[in-house]
C-alpha positions as YAML, in Angstrom:
chain: A
units: angstrom
residues:
- id: 1
  name: MET
  ca: [105.96, 66.99, 105.75]
- id: 2
  name: GLY
  ca: [106.26, 69.17, 102.63]
- id: 3
  name: LEU
  ca: [107.59, 66.42, 100.39]
- id: 4
  name: SER
  ca: [105.02, 63.91, 101.62]
- id: 5
  name: PHE
  ca: [102.25, 66.43, 100.87]
- id: 6
  name: ILE
  ca: [103.57, 66.90, 97.33]
- id: 7
  name: HIS
  ca: [103.66, 63.14, 96.76]
- id: 8
  name: SER
  ca: [100.20, 62.73, 98.25]
- id: 9
  name: PHE
  ca: [98.88, 65.54, 96.05]
- id: 10
  name: GLN
  ca: [100.43, 63.93, 92.97]
- id: 11
  name: SER
  ca: [98.81, 60.61, 93.74]
- id: 12
  name: GLU
  ca: [95.42, 62.25, 94.33]
- id: 13
  name: TRP
  ca: [95.79, 64.16, 91.07]
- id: 14
  name: LEU
  ca: [96.55, 60.94, 89.18]
- id: 15
  name: LYS
  ca: [93.52, 59.25, 90.74]
- id: 16
  name: LYS
  ca: [91.36, 62.22, 89.73]
- id: 17
  name: LYS
  ca: [92.51, 62.02, 86.12]
- id: 18
  name: ARG
  ca: [91.09, 58.52, 85.83]
- id: 19
  name: SER
  ca: [87.71, 59.40, 87.29]
- id: 20
  name: LEU
  ca: [84.57, 61.12, 86.11]
- id: 21
  name: ALA
  ca: [85.61, 64.28, 87.96]
- id: 22
  name: SER
  ca: [87.83, 65.54, 85.12]
- id: 23
  name: TRP
  ca: [85.03, 65.22, 82.61]
- id: 24
  name: ALA
  ca: [82.57, 66.82, 85.02]
- id: 25
  name: VAL
  ca: [84.78, 69.91, 85.20]
- id: 26
  name: ILE
  ca: [85.08, 70.18, 81.41]
- id: 27
  name: ILE
  ca: [81.43, 69.49, 80.63]
- id: 28
  name: GLY
  ca: [80.20, 71.61, 83.53]
- id: 29
  name: GLY
  ca: [82.38, 74.54, 82.49]
- id: 30
  name: PHE
  ca: [80.98, 74.64, 78.98]
- id: 31
  name: PHE
  ca: [77.39, 73.50, 79.66]
- id: 32
  name: THR
  ca: [75.67, 76.83, 80.35]
- id: 33
  name: PRO
  ca: [77.68, 78.80, 77.74]
- id: 34
  name: ALA
  ca: [76.73, 76.14, 75.17]
- id: 35
  name: ILE
  ca: [73.05, 76.60, 76.04]
- id: 36
  name: VAL
  ca: [73.42, 80.39, 75.74]
- id: 37
  name: THR
  ca: [75.08, 79.93, 72.34]
- id: 38
  name: VAL
  ca: [72.33, 77.61, 71.11]
- id: 39
  name: VAL
  ca: [69.65, 80.07, 72.22]
- id: 40
  name: ARG
  ca: [71.43, 82.91, 70.42]
- id: 41
  name: VAL
  ca: [71.70, 80.84, 67.25]
- id: 42
  name: ILE
  ca: [67.99, 79.93, 67.41]
- id: 43
  name: TYR
  ca: [66.98, 83.56, 67.95]
- id: 44
  name: SER
  ca: [69.53, 84.97, 65.52]
- id: 45
  name: ALA
  ca: [67.18, 87.72, 64.31]
- id: 46
  name: GLN
  ca: [67.79, 89.68, 67.51]
- id: 47
  name: LEU
  ca: [71.59, 89.31, 67.49]
- id: 48
  name: GLN
  ca: [72.38, 92.64, 65.80]
- id: 49
  name: GLN
  ca: [70.47, 94.58, 68.41]
- id: 50
  name: THR
  ca: [71.89, 92.49, 71.26]
- id: 51
  name: TYR
  ca: [75.51, 92.83, 70.11]
- id: 52
  name: ALA
  ca: [75.16, 96.57, 69.57]
- id: 53
  name: SER
  ca: [74.01, 97.11, 73.16]
- id: 54
  name: ASP
  ca: [76.24, 99.10, 75.49]
- id: 55
  name: ASN
  ca: [75.84, 96.54, 78.26]
- id: 56
  name: PHE
  ca: [76.29, 93.44, 76.09]
- id: 57
  name: TRP
  ca: [78.93, 91.83, 78.31]
- id: 58
  name: ILE
  ca: [76.98, 92.45, 81.50]
- id: 59
  name: GLN
  ca: [73.86, 90.87, 79.96]
- id: 60
  name: LEU
  ca: [75.86, 87.89, 78.70]
- id: 61
  name: TRP
  ca: [77.51, 87.50, 82.10]
- id: 62
  name: SER
  ca: [74.16, 87.63, 83.88]
- id: 63
  name: ASN
  ca: [72.53, 85.18, 81.47]
- id: 64
  name: SER
  ca: [75.39, 82.74, 81.88]
- id: 65
  name: TRP
  ca: [75.54, 82.93, 85.67]
- id: 66
  name: GLU
  ca: [71.80, 82.77, 86.36]
- id: 67
  name: SER
  ca: [71.44, 79.02, 86.24]
- id: 68
  name: MET
  ca: [75.05, 78.32, 87.08]
- id: 69
  name: SER
  ca: [75.18, 80.11, 90.41]
- id: 70
  name: ILE
  ca: [71.85, 78.92, 91.74]
- id: 71
  name: PHE
  ca: [71.74, 75.30, 90.69]
- id: 72
  name: LEU
  ca: [74.62, 73.94, 88.65]
- id: 73
  name: LEU
  ca: [77.63, 75.30, 90.57]
- id: 74
  name: PRO
  ca: [76.57, 74.01, 94.01]
- id: 75
  name: MET
  ca: [75.50, 70.69, 92.54]
- id: 76
  name: GLY
  ca: [78.77, 70.43, 90.58]
- id: 77
  name: VAL
  ca: [80.89, 71.19, 93.65]
- id: 78
  name: VAL
  ca: [79.07, 68.54, 95.67]
- id: 79
  name: PHE
  ca: [79.38, 66.06, 92.80]
- id: 80
  name: ALA
  ca: [83.12, 66.67, 92.28]
- id: 81
  name: THR
  ca: [83.82, 66.57, 96.00]
- id: 82
  name: SER
  ca: [81.98, 63.29, 96.42]
- id: 83
  name: LEU
  ca: [83.80, 61.80, 93.43]
- id: 84
  name: ILE
  ca: [87.22, 62.75, 94.80]
- id: 85
  name: THR
  ca: [86.53, 61.63, 98.34]
- id: 86
  name: GLN
  ca: [84.86, 58.38, 97.29]
- id: 87
  name: LEU
  ca: [87.63, 57.15, 94.99]
- id: 88
  name: GLU
  ca: [89.03, 54.89, 97.66]
- id: 89
  name: TYR
  ca: [85.61, 53.55, 98.63]
- id: 90
  name: LYS
  ca: [84.75, 52.70, 95.05]
- id: 91
  name: ASN
  ca: [87.90, 50.64, 94.59]
- id: 92
  name: ASN
  ca: [88.02, 49.44, 98.23]
- id: 93
  name: THR
  ca: [91.51, 50.87, 98.62]
- id: 94
  name: TRP
  ca: [91.18, 52.78, 101.90]
- id: 95
  name: LYS
  ca: [93.10, 49.92, 103.52]
- id: 96
  name: GLN
  ca: [96.02, 50.57, 101.17]
- id: 97
  name: LEU
  ca: [95.79, 54.32, 101.73]
- id: 98
  name: TYR
  ca: [95.94, 53.87, 105.50]
- id: 99
  name: THR
  ca: [99.05, 51.70, 105.25]
- id: 100
  name: LEU
  ca: [101.00, 54.53, 103.64]
- id: 101
  name: PRO
  ca: [103.36, 56.41, 105.93]
- id: 102
  name: LEU
  ca: [101.21, 59.54, 105.66]
- id: 103
  name: ASN
  ca: [99.37, 61.52, 108.25]
- id: 104
  name: LEU
  ca: [95.59, 61.63, 107.79]
- id: 105
  name: THR
  ca: [95.84, 65.43, 107.70]
- id: 106
  name: THR
  ca: [98.17, 65.21, 104.71]
- id: 107
  name: ILE
  ca: [95.72, 62.96, 102.88]
- id: 108
  name: PHE
  ca: [92.80, 65.24, 103.71]
- id: 109
  name: PHE
  ca: [94.55, 68.43, 102.60]
- id: 110
  name: SER
  ca: [95.87, 66.87, 99.41]
- id: 111
  name: LYS
  ca: [92.29, 65.90, 98.50]
- id: 112
  name: LEU
  ca: [91.12, 69.41, 99.42]
- id: 113
  name: VAL
  ca: [93.76, 71.04, 97.22]
- id: 114
  name: VAL
  ca: [92.76, 68.80, 94.30]
- id: 115
  name: ILE
  ca: [89.12, 69.86, 94.76]
- id: 116
  name: ILE
  ca: [90.06, 73.56, 94.91]
- id: 117
  name: ILE
  ca: [92.22, 73.29, 91.78]
- id: 118
  name: MET
  ca: [89.35, 71.53, 90.00]
- id: 119
  name: LEU
  ca: [87.08, 74.40, 91.03]
- id: 120
  name: LEU
  ca: [89.59, 76.89, 89.64]
- id: 121
  name: GLN
  ca: [89.74, 74.91, 86.40]
- id: 122
  name: PHE
  ca: [85.97, 75.00, 86.23]
- id: 123
  name: PHE
  ca: [85.91, 78.79, 86.62]
- id: 124
  name: ILE
  ca: [88.57, 79.25, 83.94]
- id: 125
  name: LEU
  ca: [86.71, 77.00, 81.50]
- id: 126
  name: PHE
  ca: [83.41, 78.68, 82.32]
- id: 127
  name: ASN
  ca: [84.83, 82.13, 81.56]
- id: 128
  name: ILE
  ca: [86.34, 80.86, 78.31]
- id: 129
  name: GLY
  ca: [82.91, 79.41, 77.51]
- id: 130
  name: ILE
  ca: [81.24, 82.77, 78.18]
- id: 131
  name: TYR
  ca: [83.62, 84.50, 75.79]
- id: 132
  name: LEU
  ca: [83.09, 81.79, 73.17]
- id: 133
  name: SER
  ca: [79.32, 82.14, 73.54]
- id: 134
  name: ALA
  ca: [79.76, 85.75, 72.46]
- id: 135
  name: LEU
  ca: [82.26, 84.97, 69.71]
- id: 136
  name: ILE
  ca: [80.55, 82.02, 67.99]
- id: 137
  name: PRO
  ca: [77.34, 83.84, 66.93]
- id: 138
  name: TYR
  ca: [79.45, 86.80, 65.78]
- id: 139
  name: LEU
  ca: [81.48, 84.46, 63.54]
- id: 140
  name: MET
  ca: [78.46, 82.47, 62.33]
- id: 141
  name: PHE
  ca: [76.19, 85.26, 61.14]
- id: 142
  name: LYS
  ca: [77.08, 88.04, 58.77]
- id: 143
  name: GLY
  ca: [75.99, 91.47, 59.83]
- id: 144
  name: VAL
  ca: [76.37, 90.75, 63.53]
- id: 145
  name: PRO
  ca: [78.86, 93.30, 64.87]
- id: 146
  name: TYR
  ca: [81.51, 92.48, 67.40]
- id: 147
  name: PRO
  ca: [80.35, 93.91, 70.75]
- id: 148
  name: LYS
  ca: [81.41, 97.53, 70.90]
- id: 149
  name: ALA
  ca: [81.28, 97.66, 74.68]
- id: 150
  name: PRO
  ca: [84.60, 96.94, 76.38]
- id: 151
  name: VAL
  ca: [84.84, 93.77, 78.42]
- id: 152
  name: PRO
  ca: [84.70, 94.71, 82.12]
- id: 153
  name: TYR
  ca: [87.52, 92.40, 83.18]
- id: 154
  name: MET
  ca: [87.87, 93.69, 86.73]
- id: 155
  name: ALA
  ca: [84.15, 93.40, 87.44]
- id: 156
  name: PHE
  ca: [84.13, 89.85, 86.09]
- id: 157
  name: LEU
  ca: [87.24, 88.96, 88.09]
- id: 158
  name: ARG
  ca: [85.65, 90.36, 91.26]
- id: 159
  name: GLU
  ca: [82.42, 88.43, 90.62]
- id: 160
  name: ASN
  ca: [84.39, 85.25, 89.92]
- id: 161
  name: ALA
  ca: [86.21, 85.68, 93.22]
- id: 162
  name: LEU
  ca: [82.88, 86.07, 95.04]
- id: 163
  name: PHE
  ca: [81.39, 82.98, 93.40]
- id: 164
  name: PHE
  ca: [84.58, 81.04, 94.11]
- id: 165
  name: THR
  ca: [84.61, 81.91, 97.80]
- id: 166
  name: THR
  ca: [80.95, 81.04, 98.21]
- id: 167
  name: ALA
  ca: [81.53, 77.69, 96.49]
- id: 168
  name: CYS
  ca: [84.49, 76.77, 98.72]
- id: 169
  name: PRO
  ca: [83.83, 74.61, 101.75]
- id: 170
  name: SER
  ca: [85.41, 77.15, 104.11]
- id: 171
  name: SER
  ca: [82.71, 79.73, 103.39]
- id: 172
  name: ARG
  ca: [79.94, 77.57, 104.82]
- id: 173
  name: PHE
  ca: [80.40, 78.47, 108.47]
- id: 174
  name: ASN
  ca: [77.63, 79.76, 110.68]
- id: 175
  name: THR
  ca: [78.12, 83.37, 111.71]
- id: 176
  name: SER
  ca: [74.96, 83.72, 113.78]
- id: 177
  name: SER
  ca: [75.12, 83.67, 117.54]
- id: 178
  name: ALA
  ca: [73.07, 80.98, 119.18]
...
């Protein structure tokens, strides 16, 4: 069972690499930080005051996650999930997949693991993008100080974990009693 899961995961990963899902993770991870960077470059007159603020990182984090958490993250998760699960339908290869000596559970969980790893990749790229959105204006404009406030790594890690768990399919269960 373990070896068949590894082989199934490898095949799903190879199929993902040749789809739009890989590009969706990369573009989606840097989309909002790129917009934040462009806005900071356009309004560069206020950068000195913004970068000198004691809560610079919290403001940057909030600005970056506002649109991402409400609209783009859920839409991106649905988009990536549909791309991964529809690969066989697009190429009409479900018949070939069903002829493999694999359990349907193995196929399902290998696709699920690929989706979760893609989500982790997205979060890593998004956090790199947030840091770059702070670094690029600092490097572009003279007189803009590097943020003096320390980066609250643990708070950001905790928030990332919360956003990750809410974006996972397992967190969408109904807890109300009927």
